[in-house]
XYZ file of C-alpha atoms in Angstrom:
128
model
C 0.000 0.000 0.000
C 2.733 2.472 0.957
C 5.262 0.882 -1.398
C 7.804 0.346 1.391
C 9.114 -2.590 3.385
C 8.701 -2.718 7.165
C 11.704 -2.718 9.474
C 10.887 -4.560 12.678
C 12.153 -4.614 16.257
C 13.965 -1.248 16.177
C 16.076 -0.697 19.324
C 17.837 2.553 18.314
C 17.462 5.450 15.896
C 20.824 6.628 14.562
C 19.510 9.284 12.184
C 16.452 9.869 9.981
C 17.221 6.866 7.775
C 19.475 4.608 9.915
C 18.185 2.235 12.582
C 19.505 -0.592 14.773
C 17.765 -3.907 15.337
C 18.762 -7.187 16.992
C 19.346 -10.355 15.014
C 20.489 -13.914 15.755
C 18.367 -14.058 18.943
C 19.862 -10.769 20.138
C 23.482 -11.919 19.818
C 24.198 -9.275 17.164
C 22.885 -5.779 16.426
C 22.399 -4.885 12.756
C 22.573 -1.290 11.546
C 20.012 -0.841 8.780
C 19.779 2.099 6.358
C 16.441 2.738 4.681
C 16.295 4.793 1.494
C 12.476 4.974 1.276
C 10.834 8.361 1.814
C 8.184 6.629 3.925
C 9.478 4.563 6.838
C 7.334 1.720 8.216
C 8.957 0.863 11.560
C 8.003 -1.596 14.280
C 9.659 -0.450 17.492
C 10.683 -2.531 20.530
C 9.079 -0.373 23.249
C 11.348 -1.538 26.070
C 14.410 -0.222 24.191
C 13.424 3.441 24.636
C 12.984 5.630 27.686
C 9.451 6.565 28.634
C 8.508 10.079 27.516
C 8.471 12.626 30.310
C 5.085 13.898 31.430
C 4.407 17.478 30.372
C 1.629 19.979 29.900
C 2.122 19.911 26.129
C -0.693 18.411 24.158
C -1.176 17.520 20.552
C -4.098 18.985 18.633
C -7.146 16.754 18.314
C -8.772 16.894 14.903
C -11.991 15.243 13.806
C -11.692 13.240 10.604
C -14.531 12.254 8.347
C -13.517 8.740 7.330
C -15.723 6.274 5.524
C -14.800 2.647 6.214
C -16.296 0.009 3.990
C -16.756 -3.554 5.176
C -14.512 -6.022 3.425
C -15.861 -9.407 2.338
C -12.333 -10.797 2.765
C -12.009 -10.352 6.526
C -14.003 -9.635 9.663
C -13.310 -8.767 13.296
C -14.211 -11.714 15.516
C -13.226 -10.359 18.926
C -10.478 -9.415 21.327
C -9.485 -11.475 24.339
C -7.113 -10.452 27.103
C -5.771 -12.454 29.983
C -5.057 -10.943 33.395
C -2.133 -12.452 35.284
C -0.185 -11.672 38.429
C 2.984 -12.703 36.580
C 4.944 -10.312 34.351
C 4.644 -10.536 30.578
C 7.102 -13.073 29.163
C 8.684 -10.533 26.788
C 9.476 -8.060 29.594
C 10.089 -10.378 32.572
C 13.327 -10.056 34.540
C 13.085 -13.761 35.481
C 11.821 -16.523 33.153
C 11.303 -20.077 34.385
C 11.238 -22.393 31.392
C 10.517 -26.046 30.817
C 10.299 -28.388 27.928
C 9.926 -32.001 26.946
C 11.820 -33.127 30.062
C 8.888 -32.094 32.275
C 7.016 -35.092 30.768
C 3.484 -34.045 31.849
C 1.207 -31.106 32.575
C 1.218 -32.037 36.268
C 5.020 -31.729 36.390
C 4.857 -28.479 34.426
C 2.744 -27.036 37.272
C 5.930 -27.072 39.385
C 7.287 -24.350 37.104
C 4.226 -22.199 37.835
C 4.905 -22.462 41.586
C 8.596 -21.594 41.116
C 7.788 -18.628 38.853
C 5.318 -17.336 41.459
C 7.983 -17.482 44.192
C 10.559 -15.726 41.987
C 8.104 -13.163 40.588
C 8.881 -14.357 37.093
C 7.151 -15.513 33.933
C 6.766 -19.093 32.702
C 8.119 -20.036 29.295
C 8.296 -23.269 27.333
C 10.011 -24.737 24.340
C 7.743 -25.471 21.397
C 7.855 -29.156 22.214
C 6.218 -28.521 25.599
C 3.401 -26.385 24.246
């Protein structure tokens, strides 16, 4: 639609057309230069400092937009899960198990450990 490729998981902005992103499971950081006029970026939010609170506000403008229903797709619903544990992607501690746990009952031990450590529970694909 915008005739540009997305650049995902940005962790740093070097200049208006140069960005850094992790690769190889975070073991290397690639510096990417984009020549497109339009930049489509997906940003890793935990890589940037939170914006300071201020009294500045952006203008709010009403737009008259007509959205037509598409026969190709439809919105089914949104589901969220509340948990006392931190989100896996932002957790300081991750307790993980896999095939070696052998059963769902044994996997419950990881839940208890994660609760004590204040961490998240992860799993290899084989355990899921």
